[in-house]
Amino acid sequence: MPVVFVAASKLPTPFATFKMNGFLEQENGREHVVLTLGDVSDGAPVLGRVHSECLTGDALFSQRCDCGSQLEAALRAIAAEGRGVLLYLRQEGRGIGLMNKIRAYELQDGGADTVEANERLGFAADQRDYGICLPMLEHLGIQSLRLMTNNPRKVKALTDMGITVAERVPLHTGHNPHNKLYLATKAGKLGHMMGNEHQSEVDPA
């Protein structure tokens, strides 16, 4: 899957001034962004996050998920360390797109959980493709990640494509009354390591 580097610029944020690297996925025109801070090409493992776009959580402050809180927590952690990378992938709704995500939300309003809603719409529980990460990391000279994630499937997906994950760093944040079932479903059905509080609420599928 060809992914080409387009341009880079400074991105001042409340946490730090990052370098914003733009990449284009040529096959479908999707545009992805990678934020870096400090020297990430020195060969040492880099604190990083692979974050899939969530317009509702990242930009509209939705409490149905923990995405926005995870994005902010990851940027704060990278800023505190003075070195790191965040890959922002345009894969809304675990790969189903924004309109289908809204349809899934409608089904969730009727009682379905996040996995059931996707499946009723004819999608897999998670359709994200992490193959685009490798060429972007290679372009930036990143050889190894200390990956901020609760999702062991993400670790495996990156490892299977040849990306070294030296450490999994838990990212527990954004818990609220509106996303209790969502987090429990991620723990019970998707295998996310959310802690005993959520793991015990849904039997593993």
XYZ file of N, CA and C in Angstrom:
615
model
N 0.855 -1.197 0.000
C 0.000 0.000 0.000
C 0.883 1.236 0.000
N 1.030 1.924 -1.116
C 1.946 3.075 -1.180
C 1.462 4.242 -0.309
N 2.332 4.692 0.559
C 2.086 5.875 1.369
C 3.271 6.808 1.145
N 2.985 8.030 0.720
C 4.073 8.943 0.384
C 4.073 10.144 1.329
N 5.267 10.587 1.657
C 5.435 11.791 2.472
C 5.126 13.016 1.620
N 4.400 13.977 2.198
C 3.993 15.175 1.454
C 4.734 16.414 1.932
N 4.657 16.699 3.230
C 5.275 17.923 3.757
C 5.314 17.842 5.270
N 6.091 18.756 5.887
C 6.179 18.815 7.345
C 6.186 20.265 7.799
N 5.650 20.504 8.992
C 5.611 21.862 9.534
C 5.590 21.793 11.048
N 5.763 22.914 11.688
C 5.614 22.999 13.135
C 4.134 23.002 13.502
N 3.807 22.413 14.650
C 2.436 22.441 15.151
C 2.475 22.781 16.639
N 2.312 24.070 16.976
C 2.263 24.433 18.392
C 0.944 23.976 19.014
N 1.015 23.340 20.166
C -0.172 22.876 20.889
C -0.040 23.311 22.346
N -1.078 23.136 23.162
C -0.945 23.473 24.590
C 0.073 22.601 25.318
N 0.485 21.478 24.701
C 1.374 20.535 25.371
C 2.829 20.725 24.961
N 3.057 20.967 23.678
C 4.407 21.141 23.137
C 4.268 21.597 21.692
N 5.378 22.019 21.103
C 5.395 22.313 19.673
C 5.931 21.082 18.954
N 5.026 20.394 18.280
C 5.366 19.160 17.584
C 5.766 19.460 16.142
N 6.404 18.487 15.512
C 6.589 18.506 14.072
C 5.463 17.687 13.463
N 4.717 18.295 12.548
C 3.583 17.637 11.915
C 3.976 17.172 10.520
N 3.956 15.852 10.329
C 4.346 15.246 9.058
C 3.100 14.736 8.338
N 2.918 15.149 7.099
C 1.756 14.735 6.325
C 2.091 13.629 5.348
N 1.228 12.611 5.302
C 1.410 11.480 4.403
C 0.121 11.238 3.613
N 0.278 10.802 2.370
C -0.856 10.518 1.502
C -0.871 9.040 1.151
N -2.021 8.414 1.382
C -2.241 7.034 0.978
C -2.748 7.074 -0.464
N -1.894 6.738 -1.424
C -2.171 7.002 -2.834
C -3.366 6.216 -3.371
N -3.584 5.024 -2.855
C -4.632 4.165 -3.403
C -6.025 4.744 -3.217
N -6.253 5.409 -2.063
C -7.604 5.893 -1.771
C -7.670 7.376 -1.429
N -6.531 8.060 -1.434
C -6.521 9.494 -1.179
C -6.612 9.889 0.278
N -6.576 8.935 1.185
C -6.636 9.280 2.604
C -5.364 10.011 3.025
N -5.546 11.001 3.861
C -4.435 11.814 4.343
C -4.212 11.519 5.833
N -2.987 11.162 6.176
C -2.653 10.818 7.551
C -1.607 11.795 8.078
N -1.592 11.956 9.401
C -0.668 12.888 10.042
C 0.122 12.145 11.112
N 1.417 12.433 11.169
C 2.271 11.892 12.222
C 2.928 13.062 12.949
N 2.693 13.157 14.257
C 3.327 14.185 15.073
C 4.563 13.593 15.740
N 5.660 14.318 15.686
C 6.881 13.879 16.354
C 7.403 14.984 17.255
N 8.143 14.564 18.273
C 8.770 15.509 19.190
C 10.148 14.963 19.543
N 11.163 15.797 19.413
C 12.517 15.385 19.731
C 13.124 14.507 18.645
N 14.257 13.909 18.970
C 14.969 13.053 18.014
C 14.409 11.643 18.112
N 13.639 11.240 17.112
C 13.016 9.909 17.132
C 13.768 8.914 16.252
N 14.843 9.335 15.646
C 15.561 8.475 14.697
C 16.918 8.017 15.222
N 17.074 8.032 16.557
C 18.380 7.669 17.130
C 18.482 6.184 17.451
N 17.442 5.402 17.117
C 17.493 3.962 17.321
C 16.907 3.483 18.630
N 16.755 4.357 19.606
C 16.171 3.968 20.892
C 14.653 3.872 20.763
N 14.007 2.992 21.542
C 12.548 2.884 21.481
C 11.874 4.233 21.733
N 10.834 4.508 20.950
C 10.159 5.804 20.983
C 8.783 5.647 21.629
N 8.489 6.490 22.621
C 7.152 6.511 23.199
C 6.175 6.951 22.120
N 5.159 6.145 21.850
C 4.283 6.478 20.732
C 2.878 5.957 20.894
N 2.004 6.499 20.075
C 0.618 6.024 19.999
C 0.194 5.975 18.540
N -0.532 4.909 18.198
C -1.199 4.805 16.904
C -2.667 5.070 17.171
N -3.157 6.233 16.757
C -4.499 6.698 17.116
C -5.362 6.804 15.868
N -6.460 6.070 15.852
C -7.379 6.147 14.719
C -8.353 7.300 14.912
N -8.596 8.019 13.837
C -9.464 9.190 13.869
C -10.807 8.882 14.528
N -11.238 9.772 15.411
C -12.563 9.698 16.019
C -13.082 11.125 16.094
N -13.785 11.547 15.061
C -14.263 12.936 15.006
C -15.110 13.263 16.227
N -16.000 12.351 16.592
C -16.901 12.639 17.703
C -16.139 12.775 19.019
N -15.167 11.921 19.246
C -14.422 11.973 20.491
C -13.288 12.982 20.488
N -12.546 13.048 19.373
C -11.366 13.908 19.300
C -11.729 15.390 19.166
N -12.795 15.675 18.396
C -13.117 17.070 18.079
C -14.413 17.562 18.709
N -15.376 16.659 18.945
C -16.695 17.069 19.432
C -16.916 16.707 20.897
N -15.871 16.210 21.568
C -15.885 15.975 23.015
C -16.905 14.923 23.447
N -17.195 13.955 22.573
C -18.145 12.904 22.913
C -17.657 12.103 24.112
N -18.599 11.740 24.972
C -18.288 10.882 26.110
C -18.758 9.452 25.882
N -19.153 9.145 24.638
C -19.546 7.774 24.320
C -18.337 6.857 24.245
N -17.153 7.431 24.097
C -15.915 6.651 23.967
C -14.844 7.289 24.841
N -13.637 6.751 24.765
C -12.505 7.318 25.500
C -11.442 7.870 24.560
N -11.798 8.026 23.281
C -10.797 8.371 22.256
C -10.164 9.738 22.475
N -10.992 10.750 22.696
C -10.457 12.091 22.883
C -9.544 12.175 24.090
N -9.950 11.508 25.169
C -9.124 11.508 26.377
C -7.808 10.789 26.144
N -7.854 9.696 25.382
C -6.613 8.973 25.082
C -5.686 9.808 24.210
N -6.241 10.516 23.239
C -5.433 11.376 22.375
C -4.719 12.441 23.203
N -5.468 13.107 24.067
C -4.872 14.154 24.898
C -3.838 13.580 25.854
N -4.159 12.444 26.476
C -3.222 11.833 27.417
C -1.926 11.430 26.719
N -2.036 10.915 25.500
C -0.845 10.509 24.752
C 0.025 11.713 24.416
N -0.596 12.800 23.974
C 0.174 14.000 23.649
C 0.837 14.580 24.895
N 0.120 14.549 26.008
C 0.705 15.040 27.266
C 1.904 14.177 27.680
N 1.775 12.858 27.521
C 2.859 11.956 27.908
C 4.089 12.180 27.042
N 3.874 12.348 25.739
C 4.991 12.602 24.826
C 5.659 13.930 25.170
N 4.837 14.948 25.449
C 5.387 16.254 25.801
C 6.197 16.178 27.093
N 5.691 15.434 28.075
C 6.396 15.309 29.353
C 7.736 14.610 29.180
N 7.786 13.654 28.254
C 9.031 12.925 28.003
C 9.982 13.723 27.109
N 9.429 14.659 26.332
C 10.254 15.455 25.440
C 10.635 14.747 24.160
N 10.020 13.596 23.905
C 10.375 12.786 22.738
C 9.265 11.777 22.500
N 8.831 11.666 21.251
C 7.796 10.672 20.971
C 7.150 10.882 19.618
N 6.158 10.008 19.333
C 5.489 10.035 18.043
C 4.024 9.673 18.225
N 3.163 10.331 17.479
C 1.746 9.983 17.438
C 1.301 9.891 15.989
N 0.867 8.700 15.597
C 0.340 8.480 14.249
C -1.163 8.669 14.297
N -1.674 9.621 13.546
C -3.117 9.891 13.509
C -3.649 9.361 12.183
N -4.327 8.221 12.269
C -4.790 7.502 11.076
C -6.247 7.835 10.780
N -6.536 8.098 9.520
C -7.897 8.464 9.125
C -8.732 7.204 8.903
N -9.046 6.527 10.005
C -9.812 5.285 9.961
C -10.976 5.393 10.948
N -11.896 6.293 10.641
C -13.023 6.591 11.528
C -13.866 5.355 11.812
N -14.302 5.235 13.065
C -15.229 4.179 13.427
C -14.656 2.780 13.278
N -13.390 2.602 13.651
C -12.677 1.330 13.455
C -12.708 0.906 11.995
N -12.691 1.894 11.103
C -12.558 1.597 9.690
C -13.852 1.591 8.897
N -15.007 1.931 9.529
C -16.278 1.859 8.796
C -16.727 3.216 8.256
N -16.083 4.304 8.676
C -16.437 5.624 8.186
C -17.429 6.334 9.097
N -17.514 7.652 8.934
C -18.303 8.473 9.853
C -19.800 8.200 9.767
N -20.356 8.111 8.552
C -21.799 7.910 8.424
C -22.221 6.554 8.991
N -21.426 5.531 8.723
C -21.739 4.221 9.291
C -21.538 4.220 10.803
N -20.617 5.025 11.276
C -20.431 5.147 12.722
C -21.682 5.747 13.361
N -22.265 6.744 12.716
C -23.495 7.337 13.242
C -24.631 6.315 13.211
N -24.692 5.509 12.143
C -25.690 4.435 12.096
C -25.472 3.443 13.240
N -24.213 3.138 13.516
C -23.908 2.232 14.618
C -24.312 2.850 15.952
N -24.079 4.136 16.108
C -24.507 4.820 17.329
C -26.027 4.728 17.501
N -26.748 4.858 16.383
C -28.216 4.766 16.441
C -28.643 3.392 16.970
N -27.956 2.346 16.502
C -28.250 0.998 16.992
C -27.872 0.863 18.467
N -26.788 1.509 18.864
C -26.396 1.478 20.273
C -27.414 2.207 21.141
N -28.010 3.263 20.603
C -29.065 3.960 21.344
C -30.238 3.024 21.616
N -30.402 2.022 20.739
C -31.485 1.050 20.899
C -31.111 -0.154 21.742
N -29.865 -0.180 22.259
C -29.483 -1.251 23.165
C -28.336 -2.131 22.717
N -27.891 -2.017 21.465
C -26.766 -2.832 20.991
C -25.459 -2.304 21.571
N -24.482 -3.209 21.748
C -23.164 -2.721 22.125
C -22.381 -2.389 20.856
N -21.165 -1.879 21.010
C -20.406 -1.388 19.852
C -20.070 -2.493 18.857
N -19.805 -3.700 19.346
C -19.509 -4.817 18.448
C -20.772 -5.276 17.732
N -21.871 -5.441 18.476
C -23.138 -5.870 17.880
C -23.610 -4.887 16.818
N -23.456 -3.597 17.079
C -23.894 -2.574 16.132
C -23.131 -2.683 14.819
N -21.808 -2.824 14.888
C -21.017 -2.972 13.669
C -21.432 -4.216 12.895
N -21.643 -5.306 13.608
C -21.989 -6.564 12.951
C -23.372 -6.496 12.308
N -24.309 -5.811 12.931
C -25.640 -5.660 12.336
C -25.588 -4.861 11.041
N -24.605 -3.986 10.940
C -24.434 -3.187 9.714
C -23.621 -3.932 8.657
N -23.186 -5.140 8.986
C -22.446 -5.958 8.024
C -20.946 -5.802 8.072
N -20.434 -5.220 9.158
C -18.999 -4.994 9.286
C -18.407 -5.898 10.360
N -17.108 -6.118 10.265
C -16.398 -6.785 11.344
C -16.316 -5.846 12.536
N -16.011 -6.409 13.698
C -15.932 -5.584 14.900
C -14.853 -4.509 14.776
N -13.778 -4.814 14.060
C -12.677 -3.859 13.887
C -12.077 -4.059 12.500
N -12.222 -3.058 11.630
C -11.752 -3.170 10.245
C -10.521 -2.312 9.959
N -9.844 -1.856 11.002
C -8.695 -0.989 10.779
C -7.529 -1.756 10.156
N -6.755 -1.054 9.333
C -5.585 -1.620 8.671
C -4.359 -0.844 9.140
N -3.454 -1.539 9.826
C -2.269 -0.871 10.347
C -1.075 -0.969 9.403
N -1.293 -1.529 8.199
C -0.210 -1.658 7.241
C 0.386 -0.328 6.826
N -0.402 0.743 6.940
C 0.086 2.072 6.551
C 1.103 2.629 7.542
N 1.188 2.033 8.729
C 2.099 2.566 9.748
C 3.564 2.355 9.384
N 3.884 1.191 8.822
C 5.279 0.838 8.591
C 6.008 1.842 7.701
N 5.473 2.201 6.518
C 6.225 3.153 5.689
C 6.372 4.526 6.327
N 5.409 4.938 7.131
C 5.519 6.237 7.796
C 6.601 6.197 8.871
N 6.633 5.110 9.659
C 7.665 4.982 10.681
C 9.051 4.864 10.050
N 9.138 4.110 8.945
C 10.423 3.978 8.253
C 10.905 5.321 7.734
N 10.001 6.120 7.187
C 10.373 7.446 6.677
C 10.960 8.303 7.795
N 10.413 8.157 8.999
C 10.856 8.973 10.129
C 12.050 8.361 10.859
N 12.502 7.186 10.433
C 13.656 6.545 11.042
C 13.377 5.914 12.394
N 12.107 5.602 12.652
C 11.719 5.004 13.937
C 11.802 3.485 13.817
N 12.585 2.873 14.694
C 12.837 1.434 14.622
C 12.080 0.639 15.674
N 11.676 1.292 16.758
C 11.068 0.574 17.868
C 10.139 1.516 18.627
N 9.006 0.960 19.123
C 8.007 1.771 19.829
C 7.803 1.276 21.253
N 7.589 2.210 22.141
C 6.969 1.946 23.433
C 5.523 2.396 23.257
N 4.667 1.464 22.939
C 3.347 1.774 22.394
C 2.319 2.018 23.490
N 1.713 3.200 23.471
C 0.634 3.532 24.402
C -0.679 2.973 23.865
N -1.151 1.897 24.463
C -2.391 1.260 24.022
C -2.866 0.286 25.085
N -4.167 0.021 25.091
C -4.745 -1.030 25.927
C -5.104 -2.254 25.089
N -4.796 -2.193 23.792
C -5.271 -3.178 22.829
C -4.147 -4.136 22.412
N -4.128 -5.353 22.939
C -3.071 -6.294 22.553
C -3.134 -6.685 21.083
N -4.319 -6.584 20.447
C -4.423 -6.892 19.018
C -3.656 -5.868 18.188
N -3.624 -4.645 18.660
C -2.859 -3.617 17.955
C -1.367 -3.914 18.043
N -0.929 -4.340 19.226
C 0.475 -4.717 19.395
C 0.826 -5.850 18.437
N -0.031 -6.864 18.374
C 0.227 -8.006 17.499
C 0.229 -7.591 16.032
N -0.727 -6.744 15.634
C -0.805 -6.310 14.237
C 0.459 -5.576 13.819
N 0.958 -4.699 14.670
C 2.175 -3.953 14.343
C 3.391 -4.886 14.328
N 3.446 -5.788 15.302
C 4.558 -6.728 15.371
C 4.589 -7.640 14.150
N 3.409 -8.108 13.735
C 3.326 -9.017 12.588
C 3.831 -8.377 11.300
N 3.741 -7.047 11.208
C 4.205 -6.390 9.982
C 5.646 -5.922 10.088
N 6.315 -6.304 11.175
C 7.734 -6.014 11.279
C 8.109 -4.818 12.120
N 7.122 -4.226 12.807
C 7.406 -3.099 13.694
C 7.744 -3.643 15.078
N 8.863 -3.228 15.640
C 9.266 -3.686 16.966
C 8.512 -2.902 18.031
N 7.762 -3.617 18.866
C 7.091 -2.993 20.007
C 7.848 -3.438 21.254
N 8.682 -2.545 21.764
C 9.539 -2.881 22.889
C 8.762 -2.959 24.196
N 7.646 -2.246 24.263
C 6.875 -2.188 25.510
C 5.458 -1.732 25.186
N 4.480 -2.294 25.922
C 3.122 -1.774 25.861
C 2.890 -0.904 27.087
N 2.520 0.355 26.845
C 2.285 1.303 27.936
C 0.775 1.486 28.081
N 0.172 1.094 29.214
C -1.280 1.254 29.388
C -1.703 2.711 29.267
N -2.932 2.906 28.790
C -3.456 4.264 28.604
C -4.899 4.277 29.106
N -5.057 4.309 30.421
C -6.374 4.259 31.045
C -6.826 5.677 31.392
N -7.813 6.171 30.690
C -8.296 7.530 30.908
C -9.671 7.678 30.270
N -10.375 8.716 30.659
C -11.638 9.037 29.997
C -12.827 8.210 30.427
N -12.769 7.541 31.573
C -13.913 6.749 32.031
C -15.016 7.679 32.537
N -16.244 7.436 32.123
C -17.381 8.242 32.563
C -18.651 7.399 32.486
N -19.761 7.846 33.068
C -20.986 7.034 33.077
C -21.529 6.715 31.685
N -21.235 7.555 30.689
C -21.782 7.353 29.346
C -21.044 6.271 28.562
N -19.804 5.968 28.921
C -19.043 4.982 28.138
C -18.745 3.709 28.925
N -19.474 3.490 30.017
C -19.217 2.309 30.851
C -19.408 1.011 30.063
N -20.519 0.893 29.320
C -20.761 -0.316 28.527
C -19.755 -0.424 27.390
N -19.429 0.705 26.764
C -18.455 0.718 25.664
C -17.110 0.167 26.126
N -16.636 0.640 27.281
C -15.345 0.178 27.789
C -15.419 -1.288 28.205
N -16.546 -1.682 28.795
C -16.711 -3.085 29.174
C -16.717 -3.990 27.948
N -17.338 -3.522 26.856
C -17.376 -4.298 25.617
C -15.980 -4.409 25.017
N -15.211 -3.335 25.055
C -13.838 -3.398 24.546
C -13.028 -4.418 25.338
N -13.278 -4.481 26.645
C -12.551 -5.442 27.470
C -13.027 -6.866 27.218
N -14.343 -7.053 27.232
C -14.891 -8.399 27.171
C -14.909 -9.025 25.799
N -15.160 -8.215 24.751
C -15.310 -8.765 23.407
C -14.128 -8.495 22.492
N -13.387 -7.435 22.759
C -12.264 -7.082 21.891
C -10.913 -7.315 22.555
N -10.918 -7.734 23.810
C -9.683 -8.107 24.467
C -8.828 -6.970 24.970
N -9.400 -5.746 25.027
C -8.612 -4.624 25.516
C -8.332 -4.802 27.009
N -7.143 -4.408 27.424
C -6.715 -4.569 28.812
C -7.070 -3.300 29.579
N -8.334 -3.269 30.037
C -8.887 -2.068 30.649
C -8.831 -2.098 32.163
N -8.364 -3.174 32.758
C -8.359 -3.307 34.208
C -9.546 -4.131 34.670
N -9.481 -4.598 35.898
C -10.507 -5.504 36.419
C -11.890 -4.886 36.435
N -11.974 -3.568 36.615
C -13.267 -2.894 36.710
C -14.131 -3.171 35.498
N -13.528 -3.111 34.288
C -14.289 -3.310 33.061
C -14.214 -4.746 32.576
N -13.102 -5.420 32.839
C -12.951 -6.786 32.360
C -14.030 -7.692 32.937
N -14.486 -7.397 34.159
C -15.434 -8.259 34.834
C -16.882 -8.005 34.435
N -17.130 -6.945 33.677
C -18.517 -6.575 33.381
C -19.091 -7.280 32.185
N -18.253 -7.783 31.285
C -18.728 -8.497 30.110
C -17.930 -9.783 29.977
N -18.601 -10.898 29.834
C -17.895 -12.164 29.653
C -17.140 -12.156 28.349
N -15.908 -12.661 28.308
C -15.145 -12.693 27.056
C -15.862 -13.455 25.977
N -15.845 -12.905 24.724
C -16.506 -13.563 23.596
C -15.574 -14.606 23.003
